[in-house]
Each structure stands twice: as C-alpha cells, then as structure tokens.
Coordinates of C-alpha atoms in Angstrom, one line a residue:
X469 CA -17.8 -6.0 25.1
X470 CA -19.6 -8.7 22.7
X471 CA -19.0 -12.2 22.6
X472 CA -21.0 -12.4 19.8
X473 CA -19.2 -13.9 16.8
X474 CA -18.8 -11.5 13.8
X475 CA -20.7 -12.1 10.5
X476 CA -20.5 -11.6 6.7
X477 CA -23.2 -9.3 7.6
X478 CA -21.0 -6.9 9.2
X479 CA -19.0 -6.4 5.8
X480 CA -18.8 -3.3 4.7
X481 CA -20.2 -1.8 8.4
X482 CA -18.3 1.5 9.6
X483 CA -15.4 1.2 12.4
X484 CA -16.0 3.6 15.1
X485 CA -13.7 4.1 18.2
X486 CA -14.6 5.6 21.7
X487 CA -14.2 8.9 20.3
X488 CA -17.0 8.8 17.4
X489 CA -14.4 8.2 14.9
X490 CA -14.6 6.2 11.8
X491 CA -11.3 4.4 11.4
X492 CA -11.9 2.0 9.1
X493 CA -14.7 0.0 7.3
X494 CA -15.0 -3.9 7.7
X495 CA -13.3 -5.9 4.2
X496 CA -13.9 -9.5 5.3
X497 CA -15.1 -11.7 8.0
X498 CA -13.0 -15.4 8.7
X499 CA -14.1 -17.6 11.5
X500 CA -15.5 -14.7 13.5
X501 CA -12.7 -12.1 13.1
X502 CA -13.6 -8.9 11.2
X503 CA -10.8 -7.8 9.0
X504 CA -10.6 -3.8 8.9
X505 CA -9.2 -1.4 5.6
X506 CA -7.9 1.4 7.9
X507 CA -7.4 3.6 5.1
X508 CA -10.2 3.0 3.1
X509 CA -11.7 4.7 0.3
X510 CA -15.1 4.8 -1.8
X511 CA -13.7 2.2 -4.1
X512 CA -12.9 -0.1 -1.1
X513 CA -16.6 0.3 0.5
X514 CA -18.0 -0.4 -2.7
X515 CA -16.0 -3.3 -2.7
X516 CA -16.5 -4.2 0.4
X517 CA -20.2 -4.8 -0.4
X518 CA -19.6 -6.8 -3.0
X519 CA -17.3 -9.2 -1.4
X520 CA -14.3 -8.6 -3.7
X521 CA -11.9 -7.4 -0.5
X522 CA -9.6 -10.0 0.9
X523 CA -7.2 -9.6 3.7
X524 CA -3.8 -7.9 3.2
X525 CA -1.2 -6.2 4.7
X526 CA -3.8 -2.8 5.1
X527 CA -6.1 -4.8 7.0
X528 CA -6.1 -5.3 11.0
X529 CA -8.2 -8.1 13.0
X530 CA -10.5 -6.7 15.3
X531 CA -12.3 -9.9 17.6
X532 CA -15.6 -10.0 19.0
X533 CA -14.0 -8.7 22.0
X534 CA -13.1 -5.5 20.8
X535 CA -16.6 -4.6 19.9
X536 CA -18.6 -2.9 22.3
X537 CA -21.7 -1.8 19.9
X538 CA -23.3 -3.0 16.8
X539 CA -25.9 -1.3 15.3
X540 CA -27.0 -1.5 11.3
X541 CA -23.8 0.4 10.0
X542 CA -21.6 1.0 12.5
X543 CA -19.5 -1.7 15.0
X544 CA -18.5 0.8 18.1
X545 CA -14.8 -0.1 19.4
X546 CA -12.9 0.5 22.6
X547 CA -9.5 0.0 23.9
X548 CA -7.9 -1.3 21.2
X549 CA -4.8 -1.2 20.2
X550 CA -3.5 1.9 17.2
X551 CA -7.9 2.6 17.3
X552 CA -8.2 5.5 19.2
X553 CA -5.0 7.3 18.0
X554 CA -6.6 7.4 14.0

C-alpha cells in the first residue's frame, strides 16, 4: 500500500480495484484524501479536469492507504470497503 500523500495531480485519474475494474474517477483531492464519483460519467471526467467537481454525497474518500498502484491514469485499489463489489 502507498503512504504517499495524494495530489491534485491525481484528479481526474481512473479508479481501479483488484479485479481490473474502473469504479470510479478521482473529483477532488483535500489534505491528501482523493474524493471518488462512483458513478461517473463523461461530463463528470471532463469536469474533473477542469477542477469544477467538489465533494458531495456521490463521492467516497479513498486514503493513501488504500492505494496500492499509481501509474499516469490509473490509482490501483485493494481491500476496500463497497470497491470490489462495483
């Protein structure tokens, strides 16, 4: 798992779980905690990018902790809690 503190750079980066899965798509970052659209659509990436997404009620933390791979797009998940059921 990372320790490494999230960034404004992930925004807009993919949401994968253990199974290869995209369950959601990274709306903000605040103090090092990603805030995840699980149901997001092209509108809300496009947003994302921009910086016009805030958290709400659609939106779900996910820590440093959780992460277990960054790459350019994509921020790899495991064992977290509702993840690996979408």
């Amino acid at each position: 798992m990372s320790t490494e503190k999230l960034t404004e750079d992930d925004i807009g980066k993919d949401v994968v779980n253990a199974n290869g899965a995209t369950v959601g798509v990274v709306v903000s970052v605040e103090d090092g905690v990603a805030h995840v659209d699980a149901d997001p659509d092209i509108t809300d990436a496009v947003k994302a990018e921009l910086g016009l997404n805030d958290v709400s009620e659609e939106t779900f933390p996910l820590h440093p902790g959780d992460v277990s791979a960054r790459t350019d797009g994509e921020l790899r998940v495991t064992d977290v809690a509702g993840v690996d059921e979408r």
